[in-house]
GROMACS .gro file of C-alpha atoms in nm:
model
  428
    1MET     CA    1   3.221  -2.886  -2.901
    2ARG     CA    2   3.187  -3.174  -2.659
    3THR     CA    3   3.174  -3.519  -2.823
    4LEU     CA    4   3.079  -3.862  -2.672
    5LEU     CA    5   3.084  -4.174  -2.900
    6ILE     CA    6   2.938  -4.507  -2.815
    7LYS     CA    7   3.057  -4.778  -3.035
    8ASN     CA    8   2.958  -5.136  -3.113
    9GLY     CA    9   2.639  -5.128  -2.878
   10ARG     CA   10   2.300  -5.303  -2.987
   11VAL     CA   11   2.092  -4.975  -3.034
   12ILE     CA   12   1.719  -5.022  -2.961
   13ASP     CA   13   1.498  -4.730  -3.021
   14PRO     CA   14   1.142  -4.814  -3.039
   15SER     CA   15   1.051  -4.468  -3.160
   16GLN     CA   16   1.243  -4.545  -3.478
   17ASP     CA   17   1.184  -4.921  -3.502
   18LEU     CA   18   1.543  -4.950  -3.463
   19ASP     CA   19   1.727  -5.267  -3.351
   20SER     CA   20   2.067  -5.330  -3.466
   21VAL     CA   21   2.450  -5.313  -3.362
   22GLN     CA   22   2.526  -4.942  -3.440
   23ASP     CA   23   2.732  -4.646  -3.309
   24LEU     CA   24   2.593  -4.333  -3.158
   25LEU     CA   25   2.746  -3.998  -3.174
   26ILE     CA   26   2.647  -3.729  -2.901
   27VAL     CA   27   2.772  -3.378  -2.958
   28ASN     CA   28   2.713  -3.063  -2.709
   29GLY     CA   29   2.429  -3.276  -2.528
   30ARG     CA   30   2.232  -3.383  -2.829
   31ILE     CA   31   2.213  -3.692  -3.050
   32GLN     CA   32   2.421  -3.624  -3.372
   33ASP     CA   33   2.408  -3.935  -3.556
   34VAL     CA   34   2.339  -4.314  -3.544
   35GLY     CA   35   2.502  -4.554  -3.773
   36THR     CA   36   2.844  -4.667  -3.847
   37ILE     CA   37   3.062  -4.389  -3.733
   38GLU     CA   38   3.437  -4.363  -3.779
   39THR     CA   39   3.599  -4.257  -3.439
   40PRO     CA   40   3.702  -3.872  -3.475
   41GLN     CA   41   4.053  -3.796  -3.358
   42ASP     CA   42   3.922  -3.509  -3.125
   43VAL     CA   43   3.648  -3.726  -2.962
   44ASP     CA   44   3.611  -3.645  -2.588
   45GLN     CA   45   3.492  -3.978  -2.440
   46LEU     CA   46   3.458  -4.314  -2.592
   47ILE     CA   47   3.249  -4.607  -2.467
   48ASP     CA   48   3.277  -4.943  -2.610
   49ALA     CA   49   2.947  -5.090  -2.578
   50GLU     CA   50   2.991  -5.446  -2.710
   51GLY     CA   51   2.755  -5.675  -2.551
   52LEU     CA   52   2.546  -5.373  -2.410
   53ILE     CA   53   2.193  -5.256  -2.516
   54VAL     CA   54   2.197  -4.881  -2.588
   55CYS     CA   55   1.845  -4.718  -2.555
   56PRO     CA   56   1.683  -4.373  -2.489
   57GLY     CA   57   1.709  -4.290  -2.126
   58LEU     CA   58   1.438  -4.440  -1.934
   59ILE     CA   59   1.145  -4.218  -1.804
   60ASP     CA   60   0.924  -4.291  -1.498
   61CYS     CA   61   0.596  -4.103  -1.509
   62HIS     CA   62   0.536  -4.096  -1.132
   63VAL     CA   63   0.751  -4.122  -0.838
   64ALA     CA   64   0.767  -3.988  -0.468
   65PHE     CA   65   1.051  -3.793  -0.355
   66ARG     CA   66   0.905  -3.660  -0.048
   67GLU     CA   67   1.078  -3.333  -0.039
   68PRO     CA   68   0.959  -3.107   0.112
   69GLY     CA   69   0.802  -3.231   0.423
   70PHE     CA   70   0.935  -3.583   0.470
   71GLU     CA   71   1.290  -3.583   0.388
   72GLU     CA   72   1.373  -3.860   0.631
   73ASP     CA   73   1.225  -4.092   0.351
   74GLU     CA   74   1.376  -3.944   0.040
   75THR     CA   75   1.503  -3.600  -0.093
   76ILE     CA   76   1.502  -3.492  -0.463
   77ALA     CA   77   1.879  -3.532  -0.472
   78SER     CA   78   1.873  -3.893  -0.327
   79GLY     CA   79   1.581  -3.984  -0.521
   80ALA     CA   80   1.765  -3.838  -0.842
   81SER     CA   81   2.068  -4.074  -0.748
   82ALA     CA   82   1.835  -4.360  -0.719
   83ALA     CA   83   1.690  -4.297  -1.061
   84LEU     CA   84   2.016  -4.273  -1.231
   85ALA     CA   85   2.141  -4.596  -1.084
   86GLY     CA   86   1.810  -4.754  -1.226
   87GLY     CA   87   1.870  -4.637  -1.556
   88PHE     CA   88   1.616  -4.332  -1.551
   89THR     CA   89   1.715  -4.005  -1.697
   90THR     CA   90   1.384  -3.846  -1.622
   91VAL     CA   91   1.141  -3.887  -1.368
   92ALA     CA   92   0.806  -3.699  -1.274
   93THR     CA   93   0.753  -3.650  -0.908
   94LEU     CA   94   0.429  -3.668  -0.728
   95PRO     CA   95   0.299  -3.365  -0.561
   96ASP     CA   96   0.204  -3.521  -0.221
   97THR     CA   97   0.472  -3.324  -0.040
   98LEU     CA   98   0.436  -3.092   0.265
   99PRO     CA   99   0.332  -2.840   0.132
  100VAL     CA  100   0.163  -3.010  -0.153
  101VAL     CA  101   0.305  -2.888  -0.506
  102ASP     CA  102  -0.037  -2.680  -0.580
  103SER     CA  103   0.119  -2.348  -0.667
  104ARG     CA  104   0.368  -2.212  -0.900
  105ALA     CA  105   0.625  -2.134  -0.622
  106SER     CA  106   0.615  -2.514  -0.505
  107ALA     CA  107   0.643  -2.642  -0.870
  108GLU     CA  108   0.943  -2.424  -0.900
  109PHE     CA  109   1.089  -2.537  -0.579
  110VAL     CA  110   1.100  -2.876  -0.731
  111VAL     CA  111   1.257  -2.761  -1.063
  112ARG     CA  112   1.532  -2.564  -0.878
  113GLN     CA  113   1.599  -2.855  -0.641
  114SER     CA  114   1.656  -3.081  -0.940
  115ASP     CA  115   1.887  -2.811  -1.105
  116ARG     CA  116   2.104  -2.809  -0.789
  117ALA     CA  117   2.130  -3.179  -0.775
  118ALA     CA  118   2.249  -3.190  -1.128
  119LYS     CA  119   2.162  -3.552  -1.176
  120CYS     CA  120   1.866  -3.690  -1.365
  121ARG     CA  121   1.570  -3.460  -1.516
  122VAL     CA  122   1.321  -3.410  -1.220
  123VAL     CA  123   0.996  -3.271  -1.349
  124PRO     CA  124   0.697  -3.189  -1.114
  125LEU     CA  125   0.345  -3.330  -1.139
  126GLY     CA  126   0.116  -3.048  -1.004
  127ALA     CA  127  -0.175  -3.113  -0.773
  128VAL     CA  128  -0.522  -3.120  -0.922
  129THR     CA  129  -0.689  -2.984  -0.616
  130LYS     CA  130  -0.564  -2.758  -0.334
  131GLY     CA  131  -0.392  -2.914  -0.063
  132HIS     CA  132  -0.512  -3.261  -0.218
  133ALA     CA  133  -0.834  -3.191  -0.044
  134GLY     CA  134  -1.024  -3.273  -0.333
  135GLU     CA  135  -1.259  -2.963  -0.290
  136GLU     CA  136  -1.120  -2.696  -0.502
  137LEU     CA  137  -0.911  -2.695  -0.829
  138ALA     CA  138  -0.536  -2.592  -0.794
  139GLU     CA  139  -0.410  -2.286  -1.015
  140ILE     CA  140  -0.366  -2.527  -1.314
  141GLY     CA  141  -0.232  -2.233  -1.546
  142GLN     CA  142   0.014  -2.106  -1.279
  143LEU     CA  143   0.138  -2.474  -1.204
  144ILE     CA  144   0.213  -2.519  -1.575
  145ASP     CA  145   0.403  -2.191  -1.560
  146GLY     CA  146   0.599  -2.318  -1.270
  147GLY     CA  147   0.701  -2.627  -1.477
  148ALA     CA  148   0.430  -2.886  -1.411
  149VAL     CA  149   0.401  -3.129  -1.686
  150ALA     CA  150   0.089  -3.304  -1.592
  151PHE     CA  151  -0.138  -3.330  -1.261
  152SER     CA  152  -0.225  -3.580  -0.991
  153ASP     CA  153  -0.335  -3.599  -0.644
  154GLY     CA  154  -0.084  -3.868  -0.586
  155LYS     CA  155  -0.205  -4.165  -0.392
  156ARG     CA  156  -0.527  -3.955  -0.305
  157PRO     CA  157  -0.812  -4.061  -0.556
  158ILE     CA  158  -0.983  -3.769  -0.703
  159SER     CA  159  -1.314  -3.902  -0.559
  160ASN     CA  160  -1.556  -3.624  -0.643
  161PRO     CA  161  -1.666  -3.649  -1.004
  162GLU     CA  162  -1.759  -3.294  -1.057
  163ILE     CA  163  -1.406  -3.201  -0.948
  164MET     CA  164  -1.254  -3.449  -1.177
  165ARG     CA  165  -1.487  -3.338  -1.468
  166ARG     CA  166  -1.402  -2.972  -1.422
  167ALA     CA  167  -1.007  -3.075  -1.407
  168LEU     CA  168  -1.034  -3.250  -1.712
  169GLN     CA  169  -1.189  -2.955  -1.889
  170TYR     CA  170  -0.918  -2.718  -1.768
  171THR     CA  171  -0.627  -2.936  -1.828
  172SER     CA  172  -0.740  -3.030  -2.192
  173ILE     CA  173  -0.713  -2.657  -2.279
  174TRP     CA  174  -0.331  -2.704  -2.227
  175GLY     CA  175  -0.310  -3.066  -2.363
  176ARG     CA  176  -0.206  -3.211  -2.015
  177ALA     CA  177  -0.313  -3.534  -1.872
  178ILE     CA  178  -0.429  -3.597  -1.499
  179LEU     CA  179  -0.286  -3.909  -1.350
  180ASN     CA  180  -0.541  -4.051  -1.105
  181HIS     CA  181  -0.510  -4.326  -0.846
  182ALA     CA  182  -0.813  -4.530  -0.936
  183GLN     CA  183  -0.992  -4.619  -0.613
  184VAL     CA  184  -1.313  -4.562  -0.444
  185PRO     CA  185  -1.180  -4.450  -0.094
  186GLU     CA  186  -1.482  -4.579   0.110
  187LEU     CA  187  -1.435  -4.958  -0.037
  188VAL     CA  188  -1.075  -4.974   0.067
  189HIS     CA  189  -1.075  -4.802   0.395
  190GLY     CA  190  -0.871  -4.988   0.655
  191GLY     CA  191  -0.778  -5.247   0.401
  192MET     CA  192  -0.418  -5.409   0.386
  193MET     CA  193  -0.412  -5.638   0.095
  194HIS     CA  194  -0.635  -5.766  -0.203
  195GLU     CA  195  -0.963  -5.912  -0.070
  196GLY     CA  196  -1.000  -6.267  -0.144
  197PHE     CA  197  -0.899  -6.611  -0.035
  198GLN     CA  198  -0.568  -6.509   0.099
  199SER     CA  199  -0.702  -6.196   0.296
  200THR     CA  200  -0.946  -6.439   0.457
  201VAL     CA  201  -0.674  -6.697   0.558
  202LEU     CA  202  -0.442  -6.437   0.705
  203GLY     CA  203  -0.725  -6.253   0.889
  204LEU     CA  204  -0.669  -5.912   0.718
  205ARG     CA  205  -0.916  -5.665   0.596
  206GLY     CA  206  -0.926  -5.673   0.194
  207MET     CA  207  -0.934  -5.413  -0.066
  208PRO     CA  208  -1.175  -5.531  -0.344
  209ALA     CA  209  -1.089  -5.507  -0.699
  210ALA     CA  210  -1.413  -5.344  -0.745
  211ALA     CA  211  -1.275  -5.033  -0.570
  212GLU     CA  212  -1.049  -4.978  -0.868
  213GLU     CA  213  -1.279  -5.097  -1.138
  214ILE     CA  214  -1.548  -4.852  -1.046
  215MET     CA  215  -1.334  -4.568  -1.051
  216VAL     CA  216  -1.167  -4.679  -1.381
  217ARG     CA  217  -1.518  -4.674  -1.543
  218ARG     CA  218  -1.603  -4.340  -1.389
  219ASP     CA  219  -1.265  -4.172  -1.528
  220ILE     CA  220  -1.332  -4.330  -1.863
  221ALA     CA  221  -1.674  -4.187  -1.892
  222LEU     CA  222  -1.558  -3.828  -1.754
  223ALA     CA  223  -1.273  -3.860  -2.037
  224GLU     CA  224  -1.519  -3.927  -2.302
  225THR     CA  225  -1.752  -3.636  -2.209
  226THR     CA  226  -1.489  -3.386  -2.155
  227GLY     CA  227  -1.234  -3.491  -2.427
  228GLY     CA  228  -0.958  -3.456  -2.147
  229ARG     CA  229  -0.686  -3.716  -2.095
  230VAL     CA  230  -0.681  -3.939  -1.817
  231HIS     CA  231  -0.422  -4.181  -1.700
  232LEU     CA  232  -0.468  -4.446  -1.458
  233MET     CA  233  -0.166  -4.514  -1.221
  234SER     CA  234  -0.037  -4.866  -1.128
  235ILE     CA  235  -0.366  -5.058  -1.243
  236SER     CA  236  -0.388  -5.394  -1.089
  237SER     CA  237  -0.717  -5.547  -1.176
  238LYS     CA  238  -0.810  -5.760  -1.479
  239ARG     CA  239  -1.162  -5.593  -1.527
  240SER     CA  240  -0.976  -5.261  -1.519
  241ILE     CA  241  -0.752  -5.379  -1.817
  242GLU     CA  242  -1.071  -5.485  -2.014
  243GLU     CA  243  -1.241  -5.160  -1.958
  244ILE     CA  244  -0.933  -4.948  -2.065
  245ARG     CA  245  -0.902  -5.185  -2.361
  246GLN     CA  246  -1.250  -5.109  -2.482
  247ALA     CA  247  -1.213  -4.733  -2.410
  248ILE     CA  248  -0.890  -4.717  -2.640
  249SER     CA  249  -1.090  -4.883  -2.906
  250ARG     CA  250  -1.349  -4.600  -2.891
  251GLU     CA  251  -1.052  -4.358  -2.918
  252ILE     CA  252  -1.106  -4.227  -2.575
  253LYS     CA  253  -0.806  -4.032  -2.427
  254VAL     CA  254  -0.742  -4.299  -2.142
  255SER     CA  255  -0.388  -4.475  -2.079
  256ALA     CA  256  -0.238  -4.654  -1.799
  257ASP     CA  257   0.072  -4.787  -1.636
  258VAL     CA  258   0.179  -5.087  -1.425
  259SER     CA  259   0.420  -5.141  -1.167
  260PRO     CA  260   0.703  -5.436  -1.181
  261HIS     CA  261   0.578  -5.565  -0.834
  262HIS     CA  262   0.228  -5.630  -0.969
  263LEU     CA  263   0.381  -5.841  -1.267
  264LEU     CA  264   0.592  -6.064  -1.034
  265LEU     CA  265   0.410  -6.123  -0.727
  266THR     CA  266   0.069  -6.240  -0.610
  267ASP     CA  267  -0.121  -6.184  -0.284
  268GLU     CA  268   0.057  -6.491  -0.141
  269CYS     CA  269   0.355  -6.283  -0.088
  270LEU     CA  270   0.172  -6.149   0.254
  271ALA     CA  271   0.161  -6.482   0.411
  272ASP     CA  272   0.446  -6.398   0.625
  273TYR     CA  273   0.291  -6.037   0.693
  274ASP     CA  274   0.607  -5.866   0.525
  275THR     CA  275   0.524  -5.495   0.518
  276ASN     CA  276   0.742  -5.447   0.228
  277CYS     CA  277   0.473  -5.617   0.042
  278LYS     CA  278   0.214  -5.394   0.150
  279VAL     CA  279   0.132  -5.164  -0.145
  280ASP     CA  280  -0.155  -4.941  -0.276
  281PRO     CA  281  -0.301  -5.072  -0.510
  282PRO     CA  282  -0.253  -5.411  -0.334
  283ILE     CA  283  -0.080  -5.705  -0.524
  284ARG     CA  284  -0.360  -5.937  -0.636
  285THR     CA  285  -0.414  -6.282  -0.777
  286GLU     CA  286  -0.240  -6.496  -1.046
  287GLU     CA  287  -0.546  -6.408  -1.272
  288HIS     CA  288  -0.490  -6.038  -1.236
  289ARG     CA  289  -0.135  -6.068  -1.268
  290GLN     CA  290  -0.164  -6.254  -1.596
  291ALA     CA  291  -0.416  -5.992  -1.727
  292LEU     CA  292  -0.156  -5.716  -1.665
  293ILE     CA  293   0.087  -5.889  -1.885
  294GLU     CA  294  -0.170  -5.938  -2.159
  295GLY     CA  295  -0.228  -5.550  -2.128
  296LEU     CA  296   0.148  -5.500  -2.186
  297GLN     CA  297   0.136  -5.733  -2.487
  298ASP     CA  298  -0.146  -5.576  -2.669
  299GLY     CA  299  -0.063  -5.224  -2.595
  300THR     CA  300  -0.353  -5.142  -2.350
  301ILE     CA  301  -0.091  -5.052  -2.115
  302SER     CA  302   0.150  -4.811  -2.252
  303CYS     CA  303   0.388  -4.741  -1.945
  304ILE     CA  304   0.565  -4.929  -1.677
  305SER     CA  305   0.653  -4.720  -1.356
  306SER     CA  306   0.847  -4.814  -1.060
  307ASP     CA  307   0.549  -4.647  -0.831
  308HIS     CA  308   0.870  -4.543  -0.628
  309GLN     CA  309   0.741  -4.497  -0.278
  310PRO     CA  310   1.041  -4.477  -0.039
  311LEU     CA  311   0.971  -4.485   0.329
  312SER     CA  312   1.207  -4.494   0.629
  313GLU     CA  313   1.286  -4.816   0.830
  314GLU     CA  314   1.093  -4.674   1.129
  315LYS     CA  315   0.790  -4.639   0.926
  316LYS     CA  316   0.791  -4.999   0.746
  317SER     CA  317   0.905  -5.178   1.055
  318LEU     CA  318   0.568  -5.127   1.235
  319GLU     CA  319   0.298  -5.384   1.247
  320LEU     CA  320   0.133  -5.464   0.919
  321ASP     CA  321  -0.190  -5.278   0.999
  322HIS     CA  322   0.005  -4.948   1.112
  323ALA     CA  323   0.286  -4.974   0.826
  324PRO     CA  324   0.230  -4.744   0.537
  325PHE     CA  325   0.195  -4.868   0.178
  326GLY     CA  326   0.496  -4.849  -0.077
  327ILE     CA  327   0.798  -4.998  -0.228
  328ALA     CA  328   1.118  -4.809  -0.315
  329GLY     CA  329   1.154  -4.948  -0.669
  330LEU     CA  330   1.333  -4.719  -0.887
  331GLU     CA  331   1.674  -4.913  -0.877
  332THR     CA  332   1.499  -5.269  -0.937
  333VAL     CA  333   1.281  -5.179  -1.244
  334LEU     CA  334   1.500  -5.330  -1.520
  335PRO     CA  335   1.595  -5.637  -1.367
  336LEU     CA  336   1.230  -5.716  -1.233
  337CYS     CA  337   1.102  -5.653  -1.587
  338VAL     CA  338   1.362  -5.880  -1.734
  339LYS     CA  339   1.251  -6.155  -1.477
  340ALA     CA  340   0.878  -6.084  -1.520
  341LEU     CA  341   0.869  -6.016  -1.908
  342ILE     CA  342   1.188  -6.081  -2.097
  343THR     CA  343   1.287  -6.424  -1.951
  344PRO     CA  344   0.941  -6.598  -1.994
  345GLY     CA  345   0.916  -6.431  -2.354
  346TYR     CA  346   0.612  -6.229  -2.272
  347LEU     CA  347   0.773  -5.903  -2.448
  348ASP     CA  348   1.070  -5.841  -2.655
  349TRP     CA  349   1.331  -5.577  -2.585
  350SER     CA  350   1.196  -5.340  -2.806
  351LYS     CA  351   0.848  -5.352  -2.659
  352LEU     CA  352   0.971  -5.339  -2.305
  353ILE     CA  353   1.205  -5.033  -2.371
  354SER     CA  354   0.889  -4.859  -2.541
  355LYS     CA  355   0.692  -4.885  -2.216
  356LEU     CA  356   0.977  -4.739  -2.036
  357THR     CA  357   1.060  -4.446  -2.304
  358VAL     CA  358   0.825  -4.381  -2.560
  359GLY     CA  359   0.502  -4.446  -2.355
  360PRO     CA  360   0.581  -4.204  -2.065
  361ALA     CA  361   0.744  -3.939  -2.286
  362GLU     CA  362   0.415  -3.921  -2.481
  363LEU     CA  363   0.196  -3.896  -2.155
  364LEU     CA  364   0.408  -3.629  -2.023
  365GLY     CA  365   0.473  -3.438  -2.338
  366LEU     CA  366   0.838  -3.464  -2.327
  367ALA     CA  367   1.088  -3.448  -2.598
  368SER     CA  368   1.308  -3.732  -2.497
  369GLY     CA  369   1.253  -4.104  -2.498
  370THR     CA  370   1.399  -4.119  -2.849
  371LEU     CA  371   1.759  -4.132  -3.010
  372LYS     CA  372   1.653  -3.915  -3.310
  373PRO     CA  373   1.924  -3.671  -3.433
  374GLY     CA  374   1.857  -3.333  -3.269
  375SER     CA  375   1.687  -3.477  -2.966
  376PRO     CA  376   1.832  -3.455  -2.597
  377ALA     CA  377   2.111  -3.703  -2.547
  378ASP     CA  378   1.961  -3.894  -2.261
  379VAL     CA  379   2.087  -4.242  -2.304
  380THR     CA  380   2.084  -4.567  -2.107
  381LEU     CA  381   2.330  -4.864  -2.149
  382PHE     CA  382   2.268  -5.193  -1.978
  383HIS     CA  383   2.379  -5.545  -2.000
  384PRO     CA  384   2.086  -5.761  -2.070
  385GLU     CA  385   2.230  -6.083  -1.929
  386GLU     CA  386   2.452  -5.976  -1.654
  387ALA     CA  387   2.368  -6.180  -1.338
  388TRP     CA  388   2.369  -6.033  -0.979
  389SER     CA  389   2.165  -6.013  -0.655
  390ILE     CA  390   1.947  -5.733  -0.546
  391ASP     CA  391   2.111  -5.570  -0.203
  392THR     CA  392   1.885  -5.301  -0.075
  393SER     CA  393   2.170  -5.189   0.159
  394GLN     CA  394   2.369  -5.065  -0.155
  395PHE     CA  395   2.065  -4.850  -0.278
  396GLN     CA  396   2.134  -4.500  -0.367
  397SER     CA  397   1.774  -4.424  -0.228
  398LYS     CA  398   1.762  -4.325   0.147
  399SER     CA  399   1.516  -4.590   0.184
  400HIS     CA  400   1.528  -4.956   0.149
  401ASN     CA  401   1.166  -5.093   0.168
  402ASN     CA  402   1.187  -5.336  -0.121
  403PRO     CA  403   1.050  -5.703  -0.079
  404PHE     CA  404   1.318  -5.819  -0.363
  405ASP     CA  405   1.634  -5.791  -0.147
  406GLY     CA  406   1.851  -6.082  -0.200
  407MET     CA  407   1.683  -6.210  -0.523
  408SER     CA  408   1.904  -6.320  -0.806
  409VAL     CA  409   1.822  -6.129  -1.122
  410GLN     CA  410   1.971  -6.053  -1.465
  411GLY     CA  411   2.009  -5.708  -1.638
  412ARG     CA  412   2.215  -5.441  -1.512
  413VAL     CA  413   2.257  -5.080  -1.580
  414LYS     CA  414   2.614  -4.981  -1.700
  415TYR     CA  415   2.601  -4.628  -1.794
  416THR     CA  416   2.334  -4.349  -1.756
  417ILE     CA  417   2.385  -4.044  -1.970
  418VAL     CA  418   2.220  -3.723  -1.939
  419ALA     CA  419   2.236  -3.446  -2.163
  420GLY     CA  420   2.562  -3.591  -2.311
  421GLU     CA  421   2.720  -3.634  -1.968
  422ILE     CA  422   2.788  -3.971  -1.799
  423LEU     CA  423   2.643  -3.933  -1.461
  424PHE     CA  424   2.621  -4.309  -1.353
  425THR     CA  425   2.851  -4.588  -1.408
  426GLY     CA  426   2.752  -4.912  -1.293
  427ASN     CA  427   2.979  -5.184  -1.110
  428SER     CA  428   3.063  -5.507  -1.262
   0.00000   0.00000   0.00000
């Protein structure tokens, strides 16, 4: 038997309402016990976690790893390394690769590449439509057989309501969710930032909040009609939050996530035309930012996702109107959440960790996200107060497109453990 004992850490497990200084014993890749544990004489590894928070391994419900097709931005191996550095033990990859993950073989490719990398757990999201064309449903059952845990067309909204209705009907047979990029494509075509005062001042074409809100209302109506589960990715609008809150109160199967950059920044960040701040959905105004925080506080938003969109320097160094959307964010989620949510007192540690563990685990139907005895020993240890500066040149990701380079932050990952194996050790 292989044993790992973590001593004297502040164990926070929202799935068990646990928050106290305890020990954690791992045996053969599974959680054995949580409590006051005497150190066995034959323990293989011992971690003194005094001053550290010990929690279930973090889970990201949607990331882009680009392989196959765009390996210059990211590969499954490099993305998995970035995930470990960010404290993530499981990530779900978007299917917007080349070819698209719309068949059993393409889903199995992601699983095999994850196994070869032997880093964090990488699980595929299957495409909703063949080739992401939005015209014909992909083979949902075959994708599930290949390892797909949920379904999405990535950053392409499922704009045809009949396709979305049928997709919700099919996926509900297997109890799987559809993760949709809530946006009316025609309303944002050519847009570069939030439509409002700042876009007018900067002379940039805007992307109105209504484009998101209309699609949110449609998806809620279709989820109610079909009984299917819809998850709205990277929500950014105040009205969207209000619609989702009301839908949840009516017990419609709808959920949502938010990304750290939408919690920290406003559309003023584009005043110097920094392409690293060009994201989709766009960063909006202070009113919208505060609404997102309120949605996290009252449980309307169940997950926080990095919305990791790695892009090579050659692509992001173009002029703003030509540069693609996206931030490489896996390695900065924890400190940015501390800055946006913990330090101002909006969330406590248990609520924040729940958005990074329990919420995404429930969405994707995973057995992880908990430290209950018998569960997989995926564990993250971090120092909640350690101060450091973000240095994108040190990223494990192949891409460094992140607007927070040089920012002073607090909260640093010290150990990332997958199936009882220490796969990442952070620097002091």
